[in-house]
Coordinates of C-alpha atoms in Angstrom, one line a residue:
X91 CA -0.5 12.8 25.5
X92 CA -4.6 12.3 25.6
X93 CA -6.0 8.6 25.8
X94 CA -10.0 8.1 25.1
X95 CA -11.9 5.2 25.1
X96 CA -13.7 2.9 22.4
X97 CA -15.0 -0.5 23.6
X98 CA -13.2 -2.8 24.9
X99 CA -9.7 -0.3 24.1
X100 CA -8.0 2.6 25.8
X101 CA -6.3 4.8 23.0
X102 CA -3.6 7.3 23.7
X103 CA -2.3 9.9 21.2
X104 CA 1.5 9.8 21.3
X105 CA 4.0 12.1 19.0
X106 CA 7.8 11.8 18.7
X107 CA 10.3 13.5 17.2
X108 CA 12.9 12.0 14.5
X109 CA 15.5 13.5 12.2
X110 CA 14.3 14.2 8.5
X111 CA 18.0 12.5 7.1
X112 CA 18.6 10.3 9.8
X113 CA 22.7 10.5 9.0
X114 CA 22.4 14.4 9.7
X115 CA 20.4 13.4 13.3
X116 CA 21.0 17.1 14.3
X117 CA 19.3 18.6 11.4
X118 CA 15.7 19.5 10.2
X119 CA 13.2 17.0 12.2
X120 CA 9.9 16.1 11.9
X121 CA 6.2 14.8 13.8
X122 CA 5.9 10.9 13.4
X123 CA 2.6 10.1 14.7
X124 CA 1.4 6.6 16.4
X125 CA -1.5 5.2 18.5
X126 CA -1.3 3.1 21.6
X127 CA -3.9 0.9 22.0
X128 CA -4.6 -1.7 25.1
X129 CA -7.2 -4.0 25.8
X130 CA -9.3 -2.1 28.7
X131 CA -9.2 -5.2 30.9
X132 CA -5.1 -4.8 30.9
X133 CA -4.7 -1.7 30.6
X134 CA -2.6 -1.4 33.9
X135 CA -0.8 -4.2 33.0
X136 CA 3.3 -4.5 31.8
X137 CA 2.8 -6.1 28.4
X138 CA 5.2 -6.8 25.1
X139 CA 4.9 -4.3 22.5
X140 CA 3.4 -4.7 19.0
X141 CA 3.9 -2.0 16.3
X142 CA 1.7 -2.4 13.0
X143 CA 3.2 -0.9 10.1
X144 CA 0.5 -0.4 7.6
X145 CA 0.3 -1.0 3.6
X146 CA 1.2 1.3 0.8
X147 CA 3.5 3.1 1.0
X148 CA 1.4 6.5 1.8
X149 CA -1.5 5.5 3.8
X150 CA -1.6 6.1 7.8
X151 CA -2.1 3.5 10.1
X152 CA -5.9 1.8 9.6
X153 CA -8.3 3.7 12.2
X154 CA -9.6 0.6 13.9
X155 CA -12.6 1.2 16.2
X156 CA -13.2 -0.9 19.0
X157 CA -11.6 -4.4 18.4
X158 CA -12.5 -5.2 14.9
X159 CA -10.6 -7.5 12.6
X160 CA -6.9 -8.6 13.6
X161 CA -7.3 -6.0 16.2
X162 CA -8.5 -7.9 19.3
X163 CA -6.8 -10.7 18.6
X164 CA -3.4 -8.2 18.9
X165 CA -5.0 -6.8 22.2
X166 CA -5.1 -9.9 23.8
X167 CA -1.4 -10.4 24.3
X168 CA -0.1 -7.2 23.3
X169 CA -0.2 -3.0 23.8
X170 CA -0.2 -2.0 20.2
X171 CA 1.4 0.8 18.7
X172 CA -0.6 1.9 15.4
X173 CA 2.1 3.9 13.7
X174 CA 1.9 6.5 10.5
X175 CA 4.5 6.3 8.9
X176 CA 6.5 9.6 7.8
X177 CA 4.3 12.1 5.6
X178 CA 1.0 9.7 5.8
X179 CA -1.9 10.6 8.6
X180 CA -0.9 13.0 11.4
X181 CA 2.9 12.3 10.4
X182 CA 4.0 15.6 9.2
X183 CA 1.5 15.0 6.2
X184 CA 3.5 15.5 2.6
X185 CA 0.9 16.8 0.1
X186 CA 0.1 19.1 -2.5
X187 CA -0.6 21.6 0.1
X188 CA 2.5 21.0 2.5
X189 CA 5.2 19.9 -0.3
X190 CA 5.9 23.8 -1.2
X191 CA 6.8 24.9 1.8
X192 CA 9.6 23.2 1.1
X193 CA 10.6 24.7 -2.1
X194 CA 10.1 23.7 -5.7
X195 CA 10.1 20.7 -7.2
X196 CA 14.1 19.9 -7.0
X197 CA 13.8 20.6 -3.1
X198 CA 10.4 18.1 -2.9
X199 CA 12.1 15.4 -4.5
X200 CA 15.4 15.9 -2.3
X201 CA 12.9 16.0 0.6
X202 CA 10.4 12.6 -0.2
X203 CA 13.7 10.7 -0.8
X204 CA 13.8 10.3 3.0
X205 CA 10.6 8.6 3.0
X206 CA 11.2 5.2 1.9
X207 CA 11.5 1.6 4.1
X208 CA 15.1 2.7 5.3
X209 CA 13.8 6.0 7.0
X210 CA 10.8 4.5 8.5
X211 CA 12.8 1.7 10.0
X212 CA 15.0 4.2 11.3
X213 CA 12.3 5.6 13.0
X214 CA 11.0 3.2 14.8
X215 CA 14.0 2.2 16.1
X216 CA 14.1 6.1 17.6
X217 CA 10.6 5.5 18.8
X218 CA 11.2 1.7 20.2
X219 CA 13.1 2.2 23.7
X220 CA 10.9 5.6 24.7
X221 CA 7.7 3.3 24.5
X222 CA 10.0 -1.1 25.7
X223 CA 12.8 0.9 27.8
X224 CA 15.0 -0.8 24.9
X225 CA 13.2 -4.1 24.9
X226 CA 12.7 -5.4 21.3
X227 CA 9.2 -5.5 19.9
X228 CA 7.0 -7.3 17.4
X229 CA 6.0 -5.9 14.0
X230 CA 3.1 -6.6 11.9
X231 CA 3.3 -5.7 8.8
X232 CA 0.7 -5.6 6.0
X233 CA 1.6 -5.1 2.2
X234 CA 4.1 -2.4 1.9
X235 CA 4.6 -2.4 5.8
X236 CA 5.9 -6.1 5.3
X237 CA 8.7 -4.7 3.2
X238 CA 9.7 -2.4 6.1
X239 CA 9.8 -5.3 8.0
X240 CA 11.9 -7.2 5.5
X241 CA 14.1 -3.7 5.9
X242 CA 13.8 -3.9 9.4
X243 CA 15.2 -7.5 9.3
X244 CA 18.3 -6.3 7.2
X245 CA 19.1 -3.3 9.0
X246 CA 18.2 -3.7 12.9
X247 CA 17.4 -7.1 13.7
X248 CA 18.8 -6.4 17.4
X249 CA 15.4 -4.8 17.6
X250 CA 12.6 -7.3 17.0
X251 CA 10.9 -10.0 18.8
X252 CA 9.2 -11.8 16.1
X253 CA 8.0 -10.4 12.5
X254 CA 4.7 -10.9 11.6
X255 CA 4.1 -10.4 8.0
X256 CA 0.8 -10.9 5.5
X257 CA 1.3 -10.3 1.7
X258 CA 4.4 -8.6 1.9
X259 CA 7.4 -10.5 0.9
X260 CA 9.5 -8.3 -1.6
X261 CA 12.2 -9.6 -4.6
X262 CA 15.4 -8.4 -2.6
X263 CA 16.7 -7.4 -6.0
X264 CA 13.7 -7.0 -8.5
X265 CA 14.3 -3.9 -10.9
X266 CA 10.7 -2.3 -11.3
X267 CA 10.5 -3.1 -14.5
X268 CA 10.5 -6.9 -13.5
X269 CA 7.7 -6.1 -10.7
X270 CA 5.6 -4.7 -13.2
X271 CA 6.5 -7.4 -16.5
X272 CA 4.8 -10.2 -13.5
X273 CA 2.4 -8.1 -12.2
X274 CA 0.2 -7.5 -16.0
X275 CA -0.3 -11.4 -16.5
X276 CA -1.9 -11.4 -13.1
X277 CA -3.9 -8.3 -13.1
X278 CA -5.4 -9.7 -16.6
X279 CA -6.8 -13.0 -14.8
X280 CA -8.0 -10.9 -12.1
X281 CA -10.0 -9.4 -14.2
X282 CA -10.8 -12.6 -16.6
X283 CA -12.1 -13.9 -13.0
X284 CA -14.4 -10.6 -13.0
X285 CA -15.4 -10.8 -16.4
X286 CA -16.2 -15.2 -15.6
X287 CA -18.2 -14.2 -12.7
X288 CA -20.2 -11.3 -13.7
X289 CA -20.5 -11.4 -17.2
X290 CA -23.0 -8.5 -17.7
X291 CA -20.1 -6.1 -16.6
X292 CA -18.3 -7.0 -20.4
X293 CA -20.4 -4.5 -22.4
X294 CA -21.1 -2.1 -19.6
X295 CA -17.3 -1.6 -19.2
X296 CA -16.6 -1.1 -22.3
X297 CA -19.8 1.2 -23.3
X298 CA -18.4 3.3 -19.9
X299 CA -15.1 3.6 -21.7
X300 CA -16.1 4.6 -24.7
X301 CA -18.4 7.1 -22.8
X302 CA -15.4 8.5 -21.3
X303 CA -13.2 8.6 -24.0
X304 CA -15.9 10.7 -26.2
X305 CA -17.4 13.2 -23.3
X306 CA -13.9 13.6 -21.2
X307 CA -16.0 14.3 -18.0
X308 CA -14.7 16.3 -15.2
X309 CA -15.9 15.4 -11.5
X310 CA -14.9 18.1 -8.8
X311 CA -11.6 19.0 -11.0
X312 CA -10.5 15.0 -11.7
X313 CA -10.9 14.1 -15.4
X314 CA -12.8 10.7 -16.2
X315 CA -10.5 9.1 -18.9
X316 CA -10.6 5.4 -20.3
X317 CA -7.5 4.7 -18.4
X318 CA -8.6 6.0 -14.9
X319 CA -11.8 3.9 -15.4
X320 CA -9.3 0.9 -16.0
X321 CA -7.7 1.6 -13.0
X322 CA -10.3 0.9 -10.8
X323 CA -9.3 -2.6 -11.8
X324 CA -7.1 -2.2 -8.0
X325 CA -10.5 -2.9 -6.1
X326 CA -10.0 -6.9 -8.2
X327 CA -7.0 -7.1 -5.5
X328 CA -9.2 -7.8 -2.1
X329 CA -11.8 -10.2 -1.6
X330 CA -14.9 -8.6 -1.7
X331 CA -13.6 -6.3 -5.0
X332 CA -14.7 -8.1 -7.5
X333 CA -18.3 -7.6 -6.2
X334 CA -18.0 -4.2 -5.3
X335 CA -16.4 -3.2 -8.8
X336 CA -19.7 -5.3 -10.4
X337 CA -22.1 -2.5 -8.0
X338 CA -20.5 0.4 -9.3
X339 CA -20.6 -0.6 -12.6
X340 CA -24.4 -1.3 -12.4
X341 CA -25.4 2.3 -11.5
X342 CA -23.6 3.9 -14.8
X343 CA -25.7 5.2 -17.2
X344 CA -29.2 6.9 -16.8
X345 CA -31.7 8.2 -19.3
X346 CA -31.7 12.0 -19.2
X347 CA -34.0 14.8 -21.5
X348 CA -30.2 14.8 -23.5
X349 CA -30.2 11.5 -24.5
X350 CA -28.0 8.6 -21.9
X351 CA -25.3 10.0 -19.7
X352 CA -23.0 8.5 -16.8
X353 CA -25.1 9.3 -13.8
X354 CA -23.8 11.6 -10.9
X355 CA -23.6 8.7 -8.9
X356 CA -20.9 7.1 -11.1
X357 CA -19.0 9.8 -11.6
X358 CA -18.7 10.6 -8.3
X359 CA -18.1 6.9 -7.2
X360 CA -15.0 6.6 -9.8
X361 CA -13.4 10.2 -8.9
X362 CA -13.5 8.8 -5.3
X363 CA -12.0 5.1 -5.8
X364 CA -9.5 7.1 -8.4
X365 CA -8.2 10.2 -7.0
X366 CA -4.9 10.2 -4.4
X367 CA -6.4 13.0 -2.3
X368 CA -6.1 10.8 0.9
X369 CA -2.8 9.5 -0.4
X370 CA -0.5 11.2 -2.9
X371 CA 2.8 9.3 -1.2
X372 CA 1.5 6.3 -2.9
X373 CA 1.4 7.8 -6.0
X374 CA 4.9 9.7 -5.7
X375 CA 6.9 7.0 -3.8
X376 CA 5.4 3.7 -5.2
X377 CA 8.0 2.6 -7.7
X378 CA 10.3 4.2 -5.3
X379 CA 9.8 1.3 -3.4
X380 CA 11.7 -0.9 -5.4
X381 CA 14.3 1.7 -6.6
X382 CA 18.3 0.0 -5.6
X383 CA 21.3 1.4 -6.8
X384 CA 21.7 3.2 -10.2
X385 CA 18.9 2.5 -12.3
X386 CA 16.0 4.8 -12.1
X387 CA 12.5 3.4 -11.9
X388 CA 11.5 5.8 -14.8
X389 CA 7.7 4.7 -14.8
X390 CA 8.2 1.6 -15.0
X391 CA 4.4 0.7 -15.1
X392 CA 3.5 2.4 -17.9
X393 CA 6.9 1.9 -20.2
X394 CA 6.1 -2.2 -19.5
X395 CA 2.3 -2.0 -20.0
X396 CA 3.0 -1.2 -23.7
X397 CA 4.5 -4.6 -23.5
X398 CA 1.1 -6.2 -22.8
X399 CA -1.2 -4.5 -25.5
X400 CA -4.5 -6.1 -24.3
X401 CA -4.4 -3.5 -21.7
X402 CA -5.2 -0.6 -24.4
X403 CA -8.5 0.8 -23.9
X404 CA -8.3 1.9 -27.7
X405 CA -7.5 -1.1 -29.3
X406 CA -10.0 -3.1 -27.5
X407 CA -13.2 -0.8 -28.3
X408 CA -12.0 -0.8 -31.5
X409 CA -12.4 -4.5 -31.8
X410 CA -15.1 -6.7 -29.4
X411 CA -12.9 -7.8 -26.9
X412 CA -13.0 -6.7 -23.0
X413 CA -11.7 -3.3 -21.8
X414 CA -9.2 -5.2 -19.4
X415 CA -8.9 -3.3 -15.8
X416 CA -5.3 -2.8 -14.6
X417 CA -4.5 -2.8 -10.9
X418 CA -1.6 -1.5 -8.6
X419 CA 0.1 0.8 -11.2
X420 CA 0.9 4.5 -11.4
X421 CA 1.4 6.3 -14.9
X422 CA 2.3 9.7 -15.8
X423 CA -1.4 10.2 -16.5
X424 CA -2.2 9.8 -12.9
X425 CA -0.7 13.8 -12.7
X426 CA -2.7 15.3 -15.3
X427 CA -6.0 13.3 -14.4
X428 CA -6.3 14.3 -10.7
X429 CA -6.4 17.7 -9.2
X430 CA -4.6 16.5 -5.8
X431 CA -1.2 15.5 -7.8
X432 CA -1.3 17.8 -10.5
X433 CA 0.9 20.5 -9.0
X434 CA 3.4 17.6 -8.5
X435 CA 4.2 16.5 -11.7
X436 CA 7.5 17.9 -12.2
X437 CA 8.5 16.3 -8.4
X438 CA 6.9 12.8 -9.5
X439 CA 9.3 13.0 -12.5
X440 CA 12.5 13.8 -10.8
X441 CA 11.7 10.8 -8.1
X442 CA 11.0 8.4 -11.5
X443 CA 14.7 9.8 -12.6
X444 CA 16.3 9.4 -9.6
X445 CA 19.5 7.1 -9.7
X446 CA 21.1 7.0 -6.5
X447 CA 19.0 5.1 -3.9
X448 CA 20.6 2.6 -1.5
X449 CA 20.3 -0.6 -1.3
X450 CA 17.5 -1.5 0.9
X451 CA 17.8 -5.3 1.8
X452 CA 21.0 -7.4 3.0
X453 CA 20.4 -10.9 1.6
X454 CA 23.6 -11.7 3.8
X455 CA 22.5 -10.6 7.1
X456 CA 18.7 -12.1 6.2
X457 CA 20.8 -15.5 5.2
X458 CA 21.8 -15.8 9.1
X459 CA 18.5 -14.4 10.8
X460 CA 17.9 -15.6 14.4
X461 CA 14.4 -13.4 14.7
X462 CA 11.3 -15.6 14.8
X463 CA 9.4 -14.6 11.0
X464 CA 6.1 -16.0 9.8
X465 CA 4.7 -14.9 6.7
X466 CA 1.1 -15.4 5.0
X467 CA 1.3 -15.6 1.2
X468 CA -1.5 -15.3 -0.6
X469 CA -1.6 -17.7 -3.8
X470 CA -2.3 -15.4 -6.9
X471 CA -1.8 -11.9 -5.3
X472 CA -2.5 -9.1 -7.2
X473 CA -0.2 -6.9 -5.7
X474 CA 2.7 -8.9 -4.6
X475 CA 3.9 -11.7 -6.9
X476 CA 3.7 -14.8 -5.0
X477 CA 7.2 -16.3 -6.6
X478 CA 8.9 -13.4 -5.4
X479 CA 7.3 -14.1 -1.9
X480 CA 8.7 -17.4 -1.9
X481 CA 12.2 -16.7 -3.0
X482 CA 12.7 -13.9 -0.2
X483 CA 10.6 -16.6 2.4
X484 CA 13.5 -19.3 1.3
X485 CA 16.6 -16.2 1.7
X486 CA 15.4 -15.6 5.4
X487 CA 16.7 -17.7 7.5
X488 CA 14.0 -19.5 10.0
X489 CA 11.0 -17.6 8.0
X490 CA 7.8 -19.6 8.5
X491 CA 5.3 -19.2 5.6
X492 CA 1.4 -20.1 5.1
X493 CA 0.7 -20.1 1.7
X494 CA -3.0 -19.8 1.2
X495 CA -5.6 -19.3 -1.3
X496 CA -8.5 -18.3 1.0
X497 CA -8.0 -14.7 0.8
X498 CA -6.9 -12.5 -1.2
X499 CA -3.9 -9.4 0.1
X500 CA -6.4 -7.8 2.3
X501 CA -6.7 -11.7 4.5
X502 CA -5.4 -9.0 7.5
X503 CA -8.5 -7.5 7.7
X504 CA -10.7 -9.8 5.8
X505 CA -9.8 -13.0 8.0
X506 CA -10.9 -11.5 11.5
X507 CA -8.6 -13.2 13.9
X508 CA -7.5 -16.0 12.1
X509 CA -4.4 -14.7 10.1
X510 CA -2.8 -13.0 12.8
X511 CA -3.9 -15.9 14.8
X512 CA -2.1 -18.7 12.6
X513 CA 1.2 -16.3 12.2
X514 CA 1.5 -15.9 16.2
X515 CA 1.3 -19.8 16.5
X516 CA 4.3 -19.8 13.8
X517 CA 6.5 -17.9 15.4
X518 CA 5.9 -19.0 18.8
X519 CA 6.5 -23.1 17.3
X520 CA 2.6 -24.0 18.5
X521 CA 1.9 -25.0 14.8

């Protein structure tokens, strides 16, 4: 172990050790990674333990520094445990460059099946009595790490305190398919809102598209298509989004001796805020998440966007209609376009075939819950459809929600204090 200091927090690096199959626990193990963190003024002190299971799935814990957003208000009662989850930061990291050391495709596949909700549970209930001594402990979890938590609550409620979760209530039983058939209406009125608010951004969307679909630009190895400047649409999802979408579009096009091109500066914006270099799990497990029992997810997002034909680049350049952005949604596409999932096509297409994942929630066991649960909902979120949210809040027995439309899915971090805040006085009754 090595602690450091930022202000007002002492940090200290800690690594365990947890089976790759958790039914075979004397098999092939590997490195989960996670971050203490204590305020520096109680840093000696014996405190309850927090552990923050980020969004995604595929993205390591958020590097906080100091005690920004949600964070300080955690350090004041609590010694936080940051966690990556399996594959994701310093977690045994499953990429392009790690995945074939273990095989070819078949073998990936067999391997990132472990890395759902279920397995990260499992882990932290490995990790939980090294760091309590076997006293429960709290978990916060944000987006995707609120559907661990849901996991958590259906699979070892013997070890939580109190569940904190913001925007991440999942359908127990939702096929992807139906995820996806609710998430396109709302994507398209996250962008109408765009669109209402900045104008301007109509034609210079779709004169970027029909840039793209003409030149086919390559930035750094990532092809510029219509569709991957659609996709940016994701960045409608948070609260400042919208306005940061609106400054990349305004730096597009410059005049050059051969006529008007997409500037460098664009190009190199949209291969950043499109590629999955910094996380290719979310890419390769994302309709995972919702995979149960026999049906196979089979790319659900693209086979139901032909249901909504708005969202056709094509068809709306050919007419005078808006080039409508789409949002949380991975396509087969995605692993032709980018250099940093390319070589995992052929894995990405046995996980969308796969037809035997368990069951991830227990609707009976969440029917009797005696752990404390509050829950922020955010009215209209992109990512996680807020009737779903409700119907899972009403199957949890005790579950406190705060519906709000004051932020949007990233509240966590957006809100400063004041989410986490307001979920702490829920579970502890003092609201």
């Amino acid at each position: 172990m090595s602690s450091y200091r930022q202000p007002g927090v002492v940090l200290t690096d800690r690594r365990f050790t947890v089976p790759l199959d958790h039914s075979d626990p004397g098999g092939e193990q590997i490195e989960v990674y996670g971050r203490e963190a204590v305020a520096t003024s109680r840093a000696g002190e014996e405190l309850p333990w927090l552990v923050y299971l980020e969004g995604g799935p595929g993205f390591g814990a958020r590097r906080l520094v100091g005690t920004e957003a949600w964070f300080g208000r955690a350090l004041r009662d609590y010694r936080v445990l940051l966690l990556d989850q399996r594959g994701t930061g310093l977690s045994t990291p499953a990429n392009r460059q790690t995945l074939p050391l273990r095989g070819g495709p078949r073998e990936q596949a067999g391997y990132l099946a472990h890395f759902r909700s279920d397995s990260i549970v499992r882990d932290c209930e490995l990790i939980r009595p090294q760091l309590t001594g076997g006293a429960p402990w709290t978990v916060l979890g944000q987006s995707f790490g609120g559907f661990c938590a849901v996991r958590y609550l259906s699979a070892a409620p013997e070890g939580l305190r109190a569940v904190l979760i913001t925007g991440g209530l999942p359908s127990l039983d939702a096929h992807a398919d139906d995820v996806y058939r609710a998430a396109y209406p709302r994507i398209e009125r996250k962008a109408a809102a765009h669109y209402a608010r900045y104008p301007q951004d109509v034609e210079r969307a779709r004169a970027i598209a029909a840039h793209l679909a003409e030149h086919r630009p390559e930035s750094a190895g990532h092809r510029l298509t219509p569709e991957g400047f659609q996709s940016l649409g994701i960045m409608l999802g948070s609260g400042s989004g919208s306005h940061q979408l609106h400054y990349l579009l305004e730096n597009a096009f410059v005049h050059t001796p051969h006529g008007t091109e997409l500037s460098d500066t664009f190009q190199e914006a949209m291969r950043t805020a499109a590629s999955y270099a910094g996380h290719p799990l979310y890419a390769l497990l994302h309709e995972a998440i919702y995979g149960q029992g026999e049906r196979a997810t089979a790319w659900a997002a693209d086979r139901v966007r032909a249901e909504f034909p708005r969202f056709d680049a094509a068809t709306a350049l050919a007419g005078d209609g808006p080039v409508l952005f789409t949002g949380e949604t991975v396509h087969p596409w995605h692993f032709e376009v980018d250099p940093a999932l390319r070589p995992l096509r052929e894995t990405a297409e046995l996980l969308a075939q796969r037809t035997d994942w368990p069951v991830l929630y227990d609707p009976e066991r969440l029917a009797v819950n005696e752990v404390p649960v509050a829950a922020a909902v955010y009215h209209d979120d992109m990512y996680v459809d807020t009737e779903d949210s409700l119907r899972t809040a009403a199957a949890i027995r005790g579950l406190r929600t705060w519906v709000t439309n004051e932020y949007e899915h990233d509240g966590l971090r957006a809100g400063g204090p004041r989410v986490l805040d307001r979920l702490l006085a829920l579970v502890r009754e003092e609201a």
